[in-house]
Amino acid sequence: MPRKNLLAAALVLAVLWAPPIVAAGDWARTCAGIVLAVLTGAALVLNNRAPVATTAVVAATTLVGTAAAVCQDPMLATAWCLYPVAVARGPHTRRLGITLVGVLAGLAAVTGVSPGLGTRVVVATAALCTAWLVGTAVGRQIASAREAERVRVQLDVARDVHDVVGHTLGVIAAEAGVTRGLADASEPELRGTLADIESHARDALGEMQGLVRSLRHPGPTLDGLPAIIATTQAAGIAVHARLQPHGPVDAEVGAAVVRIAQEALSNVVRHAPRARCTVELWETGDTIALRVRDSGAPGTTPVSPGTGYGLHGMRERAAALGGAVAWGGTVEGGFEVEARLPARRS
């Protein structure tokens, strides 16, 4: 049980219940006050487990204790219990909250003319309304944060699925197209191509299963970049890699670099299947940089800058880690993607 509930129960019993019970002067009222105080304390301690029930119990014991003159609590304990109820249910019961506040405010205005009872009702109204309104506001903030996190995770998964499936299908399509263009292909060559296609499909299935098993897994490490390059080479793209040694890289940054390279190479396979490609990876200070450049292919149109979900997915992935991605056509008629990310995030 939270310590704050124990502290709240101790303060309420010591300050708002004990003095009037001691001064009761009547054995029956003293016993009733002790029983009501014990129930109030137990409800406050167990408030986190059943906030609605404990709020009702505390409100009832407070009203009965006040009527019996063994409690001087102006519904402060009830407001304490009402707060978590408002956090959990307030954002979904706006009309109920407005009605409750209106009724309590009206009651306070009507009874405010009485110096004794009126003051206590005004304080009780203020306490209950404040607890409900503040709790409702906090509940809305929590709900908004949860929705933002859900959307973020959904976008992360969508980018990963796009990168994995897009790259693999592009490689498979390229291999199948090359084989289909070979009119005199022998049976061993056909079988070898089919074996490669099967291998790429199995690799993609494995990555997809990994995504399903753990949606929040940081993804591939930077050591997986050579495998992505090898897969692209198997699709018939002449890839020249210059991967300079680098120091420790944050796991999420490494995964982002691999996914960006994967998407950039997928674009080469799809849009420039006969191009020569260069992949460069280097580190400058605290920044790790990746550049994927292709020479373009005769008879093909370079990818228009700013188009494609994959390109924008690269930018979103890098921006989430404090980096940036730029792309565009080269003077030789090819296309270039360059990403820069902080190698180690604080």
Coordinates of C-alpha atoms in Angstrom, one line a residue:
M1 CA 0.0 0.0 0.0
P2 CA 1.4 3.5 -0.8
R3 CA 2.8 5.5 2.1
K4 CA 0.9 8.5 1.1
N5 CA -2.4 6.7 1.9
L6 CA -1.1 5.7 5.3
L7 CA 0.0 9.3 6.0
A8 CA -3.3 10.7 4.8
A9 CA -5.2 8.3 7.0
A10 CA -3.0 9.1 10.1
L11 CA -3.5 12.9 9.6
V12 CA -7.3 12.6 9.0
L13 CA -7.8 10.5 12.1
A14 CA -5.5 12.5 14.3
V15 CA -6.7 16.0 13.3
L16 CA -10.3 15.6 12.2
W17 CA -11.6 12.6 14.2
A18 CA -9.6 12.1 17.4
P19 CA -10.4 15.6 19.1
P20 CA -14.2 15.4 18.8
I21 CA -14.2 11.7 19.8
V22 CA -12.2 12.5 22.9
A23 CA -14.5 15.4 23.7
A24 CA -17.7 13.5 23.1
G25 CA -18.4 12.8 26.8
D26 CA -20.8 10.0 25.9
W27 CA -19.8 6.4 25.9
A28 CA -22.2 5.5 23.0
R29 CA -21.0 8.4 20.8
T30 CA -17.4 7.6 21.7
C31 CA -17.8 4.0 20.6
A32 CA -19.6 5.0 17.4
G33 CA -16.9 7.6 16.6
I34 CA -14.2 5.0 17.1
V35 CA -15.9 2.5 14.7
L36 CA -16.5 5.2 12.1
A37 CA -12.9 6.4 12.4
V38 CA -11.6 2.9 11.9
L39 CA -13.7 2.5 8.8
T40 CA -12.6 5.8 7.5
G41 CA -8.9 5.0 8.1
A42 CA -9.2 1.6 6.5
A43 CA -10.9 3.1 3.4
L44 CA -8.2 5.7 3.0
V45 CA -5.5 3.1 3.2
L46 CA -7.2 0.9 0.6
N47 CA -8.1 3.8 -1.7
N48 CA -5.9 2.7 -4.6
R49 CA -7.5 -0.7 -4.8
A50 CA -11.2 0.3 -5.0
P51 CA -11.4 4.1 -5.3
V52 CA -15.1 4.3 -6.0
A53 CA -16.1 2.1 -3.1
T54 CA -13.7 3.8 -0.7
T55 CA -15.0 7.2 -1.7
A56 CA -18.6 6.1 -0.9
V57 CA -17.5 4.7 2.4
V58 CA -15.5 7.7 3.5
A59 CA -18.4 10.1 2.4
A60 CA -20.9 8.0 4.4
T61 CA -18.8 7.8 7.6
T62 CA -17.9 11.5 7.4
L63 CA -21.6 12.5 7.1
V64 CA -22.7 10.1 9.9
G65 CA -19.8 11.2 12.1
T66 CA -20.6 14.9 11.5
A67 CA -24.2 14.3 12.4
A68 CA -23.1 12.5 15.6
A69 CA -20.7 15.3 16.5
V70 CA -17.7 12.9 16.5
C71 CA -16.1 14.2 13.2
Q72 CA -15.1 17.7 12.1
D73 CA -14.0 16.8 8.6
P74 CA -15.4 19.1 5.9
M75 CA -15.2 16.3 3.4
L76 CA -11.4 16.6 2.9
A77 CA -10.9 12.8 3.2
T78 CA -13.7 12.3 0.7
A79 CA -12.0 14.7 -1.7
W80 CA -8.8 12.7 -1.3
C81 CA -10.5 9.5 -2.3
L82 CA -12.4 11.2 -5.1
Y83 CA -9.3 12.4 -6.9
P84 CA -8.2 9.0 -8.3
V85 CA -11.8 8.4 -9.4
A86 CA -11.7 11.7 -11.3
V87 CA -8.4 10.8 -12.9
A88 CA -9.7 7.4 -14.1
R89 CA -13.3 8.4 -15.0
G90 CA -13.5 12.1 -15.2
P91 CA -12.4 12.5 -18.9
H92 CA -15.2 10.1 -19.9
T93 CA -18.0 11.5 -17.7
R94 CA -18.0 15.2 -18.4
R95 CA -21.7 15.7 -18.0
L96 CA -21.6 14.0 -14.6
G97 CA -18.8 16.2 -13.5
I98 CA -20.5 19.4 -14.5
T99 CA -23.7 18.3 -12.8
L100 CA -21.8 17.4 -9.6
V101 CA -20.0 20.7 -9.5
G102 CA -23.3 22.6 -10.2
V103 CA -25.2 20.8 -7.5
L104 CA -22.5 21.3 -4.9
A105 CA -22.1 25.0 -5.8
G106 CA -25.8 25.5 -5.5
L107 CA -25.9 23.8 -2.2
A108 CA -23.0 25.9 -0.9
A109 CA -24.8 29.1 -2.1
V110 CA -28.0 28.1 -0.3
T111 CA -26.4 27.1 3.0
G112 CA -23.8 29.8 3.0
V113 CA -26.1 32.1 5.0
S114 CA -25.6 29.9 8.1
P115 CA -22.4 30.8 9.9
G116 CA -21.7 27.3 11.2
L117 CA -23.1 24.8 8.7
G118 CA -22.7 27.1 5.8
T119 CA -19.0 27.5 6.2
R120 CA -18.5 23.8 6.4
V121 CA -20.6 23.2 3.3
V122 CA -18.7 25.8 1.4
V123 CA -15.3 24.2 2.3
A124 CA -16.7 20.7 1.5
T125 CA -17.9 22.0 -1.9
A126 CA -14.6 23.6 -2.7
A127 CA -12.7 20.5 -1.7
L128 CA -14.8 18.1 -3.7
C129 CA -15.1 20.3 -6.8
T130 CA -11.3 20.9 -6.8
A131 CA -10.5 17.2 -6.4
W132 CA -12.9 16.4 -9.3
L133 CA -11.7 19.1 -11.7
V134 CA -8.0 18.6 -11.0
G135 CA -8.3 14.9 -11.3
T136 CA -10.3 15.2 -14.6
A137 CA -7.6 17.5 -16.0
V138 CA -4.8 15.1 -15.0
G139 CA -6.8 12.2 -16.4
R140 CA -7.1 13.9 -19.8
Q141 CA -3.3 14.6 -19.8
I142 CA -2.6 10.9 -19.1
A143 CA -5.0 9.8 -21.8
S144 CA -3.4 12.2 -24.3
A145 CA 0.0 10.9 -23.4
R146 CA -1.1 7.3 -23.8
E147 CA -2.7 8.0 -27.2
A148 CA 0.5 9.8 -28.4
E149 CA 2.6 6.8 -27.3
R150 CA 0.2 4.4 -29.1
V151 CA 0.5 6.5 -32.3
R152 CA 4.3 6.7 -32.0
V153 CA 4.6 2.9 -31.6
Q154 CA 2.2 2.4 -34.5
L155 CA 4.3 4.6 -36.7
D156 CA 7.5 2.9 -35.7
V157 CA 6.0 -0.5 -36.5
A158 CA 4.7 0.8 -39.8
R159 CA 8.1 2.1 -40.8
D160 CA 9.8 -1.2 -39.8
V161 CA 7.2 -3.3 -41.8
H162 CA 7.6 -1.0 -44.8
D163 CA 11.4 -1.2 -44.7
V164 CA 11.6 -5.0 -44.2
V165 CA 8.8 -5.9 -46.7
G166 CA 9.7 -3.3 -49.3
H167 CA 13.4 -4.2 -49.4
T168 CA 12.8 -8.0 -49.6
L169 CA 10.0 -7.8 -52.2
G170 CA 12.2 -5.4 -54.3
V171 CA 15.1 -7.9 -54.2
I172 CA 12.8 -10.8 -55.1
A173 CA 11.2 -8.9 -57.9
A174 CA 14.6 -7.9 -59.3
E175 CA 15.9 -11.5 -59.2
A176 CA 12.8 -12.9 -60.8
G177 CA 13.0 -10.2 -63.5
V178 CA 16.6 -10.9 -64.3
T179 CA 16.0 -14.7 -64.5
R180 CA 12.9 -14.2 -66.7
G181 CA 15.1 -12.1 -69.1
L182 CA 17.5 -15.0 -69.6
A183 CA 15.9 -17.0 -72.4
D184 CA 18.6 -19.7 -72.3
A185 CA 18.8 -20.0 -68.6
S186 CA 19.7 -23.6 -67.5
E187 CA 17.8 -25.5 -64.9
P188 CA 20.6 -25.1 -62.3
E189 CA 20.5 -21.4 -62.8
L190 CA 16.8 -21.3 -62.3
R191 CA 17.0 -23.5 -59.2
G192 CA 19.7 -21.2 -57.8
T193 CA 17.5 -18.1 -58.3
L194 CA 14.6 -19.8 -56.7
A195 CA 16.7 -20.8 -53.8
D196 CA 17.8 -17.2 -53.4
I197 CA 14.2 -16.0 -53.5
E198 CA 13.2 -18.5 -50.9
S199 CA 16.1 -17.5 -48.7
H200 CA 15.2 -13.8 -48.9
A201 CA 11.5 -14.6 -48.2
R202 CA 12.5 -16.6 -45.1
D203 CA 14.7 -13.8 -43.9
A204 CA 11.9 -11.3 -44.3
L205 CA 9.5 -13.7 -42.5
G206 CA 12.0 -14.0 -39.6
E207 CA 12.3 -10.2 -39.3
M208 CA 8.5 -9.8 -39.3
Q209 CA 8.1 -12.5 -36.6
G210 CA 10.7 -10.5 -34.6
L211 CA 8.6 -7.4 -34.9
V212 CA 5.5 -9.2 -33.8
R213 CA 7.3 -10.7 -30.8
S214 CA 8.5 -7.4 -29.5
L215 CA 7.1 -4.2 -31.0
R216 CA 9.4 -2.1 -28.9
H217 CA 12.6 -3.9 -29.7
P218 CA 15.2 -1.4 -30.9
G219 CA 15.7 -3.5 -34.1
P220 CA 18.8 -4.5 -36.0
T221 CA 22.2 -3.5 -34.9
L222 CA 24.7 -1.6 -37.0
D223 CA 26.6 -4.9 -37.6
G224 CA 23.6 -6.0 -39.8
L225 CA 24.5 -3.4 -42.5
P226 CA 26.8 -5.7 -44.5
A227 CA 24.0 -8.3 -44.7
I228 CA 21.7 -5.7 -46.2
I229 CA 24.4 -4.8 -48.7
A230 CA 25.0 -8.4 -49.6
T231 CA 21.2 -8.9 -50.2
T232 CA 21.2 -6.0 -52.6
Q233 CA 24.2 -7.3 -54.4
A234 CA 22.4 -10.6 -54.8
A235 CA 19.6 -8.7 -56.7
G236 CA 22.1 -7.7 -59.4
I237 CA 23.1 -4.3 -58.1
A238 CA 26.8 -3.5 -58.1
V239 CA 27.3 -2.1 -54.6
H240 CA 30.7 -0.7 -53.4
A241 CA 30.8 -0.3 -49.7
R242 CA 33.1 1.9 -47.7
L243 CA 32.3 1.3 -44.0
Q244 CA 34.9 3.0 -41.8
P245 CA 35.5 1.7 -38.3
H246 CA 33.4 3.4 -35.7
G247 CA 33.1 3.6 -31.9
P248 CA 30.2 2.6 -29.7
V249 CA 26.8 3.6 -31.3
D250 CA 23.5 3.9 -29.5
A251 CA 21.3 0.8 -30.2
E252 CA 18.4 2.8 -31.6
V253 CA 20.7 4.9 -33.7
G254 CA 22.3 1.8 -35.1
A255 CA 18.9 0.3 -36.0
A256 CA 17.9 3.6 -37.6
V257 CA 21.0 3.6 -39.8
V258 CA 20.4 0.1 -41.0
R259 CA 16.7 0.8 -41.8
I260 CA 17.6 4.0 -43.7
A261 CA 20.2 2.1 -45.7
Q262 CA 17.8 -0.7 -46.3
E263 CA 15.2 1.7 -47.7
A264 CA 17.7 3.6 -49.8
L265 CA 19.0 0.4 -51.3
S266 CA 15.4 -0.8 -51.9
N267 CA 14.9 2.4 -53.9
V268 CA 17.9 1.6 -56.0
V269 CA 16.6 -1.9 -56.7
R270 CA 13.2 -0.6 -57.7
H271 CA 14.1 2.5 -59.6
A272 CA 17.7 1.9 -60.9
P273 CA 18.1 -1.8 -61.3
R274 CA 21.2 -1.5 -63.6
A275 CA 22.9 1.3 -61.6
R276 CA 26.2 1.2 -59.7
C277 CA 25.8 2.1 -56.1
T278 CA 28.0 3.3 -53.3
V279 CA 27.3 2.9 -49.6
E280 CA 29.5 5.0 -47.2
L281 CA 29.4 5.0 -43.4
W282 CA 31.7 7.2 -41.3
E283 CA 31.8 9.0 -38.0
T284 CA 32.7 12.6 -37.4
G285 CA 32.9 13.6 -33.8
D286 CA 29.7 12.6 -32.1
T287 CA 27.9 12.2 -35.4
I288 CA 27.5 9.0 -37.5
A289 CA 26.9 9.6 -41.2
L290 CA 25.5 7.4 -44.0
R291 CA 25.4 8.1 -47.7
V292 CA 23.8 5.9 -50.3
R293 CA 24.4 7.1 -53.9
D294 CA 23.6 5.4 -57.2
S295 CA 24.7 6.3 -60.7
G296 CA 21.2 6.1 -62.2
A297 CA 20.2 3.7 -64.9
P298 CA 19.8 4.3 -68.6
G299 CA 16.1 4.7 -69.6
T300 CA 14.9 5.2 -66.0
T301 CA 13.6 8.3 -64.3
P302 CA 15.3 9.3 -61.0
V303 CA 13.0 9.3 -58.0
S304 CA 11.5 12.7 -57.5
P305 CA 12.8 14.4 -54.3
G306 CA 10.2 14.5 -51.6
T307 CA 8.0 11.7 -52.8
G308 CA 7.4 8.3 -51.4
Y309 CA 6.4 7.0 -47.9
G310 CA 9.9 5.4 -47.5
L311 CA 11.7 8.7 -48.0
H312 CA 9.6 10.5 -45.4
G313 CA 9.9 7.4 -43.1
M314 CA 13.7 7.9 -43.2
R315 CA 13.3 11.5 -42.2
E316 CA 10.8 10.7 -39.4
R317 CA 13.1 7.9 -38.1
A318 CA 16.1 10.2 -38.0
A319 CA 14.3 13.2 -36.5
A320 CA 13.0 11.1 -33.7
L321 CA 16.7 10.5 -32.7
G322 CA 17.8 14.1 -33.2
G323 CA 19.2 13.6 -36.7
A324 CA 18.4 14.5 -40.2
V325 CA 18.1 13.0 -43.7
A326 CA 18.5 14.7 -47.0
W327 CA 18.0 13.3 -50.5
G328 CA 18.1 14.5 -54.1
G329 CA 19.3 13.9 -57.6
T330 CA 23.0 14.1 -58.6
V331 CA 24.6 15.9 -61.5
E332 CA 25.3 12.5 -63.1
G333 CA 21.7 11.6 -63.2
G334 CA 21.6 9.4 -60.1
F335 CA 20.1 9.7 -56.7
E336 CA 21.7 10.3 -53.3
V337 CA 20.5 9.8 -49.7
E338 CA 22.5 11.1 -46.8
A339 CA 21.7 10.7 -43.1
R340 CA 23.4 12.2 -40.1
L341 CA 22.5 11.0 -36.6
P342 CA 24.1 11.5 -33.1
A343 CA 26.1 8.4 -32.5
R344 CA 25.5 8.4 -28.7
R345 CA 22.4 10.0 -27.3
S346 CA 22.3 11.4 -23.8

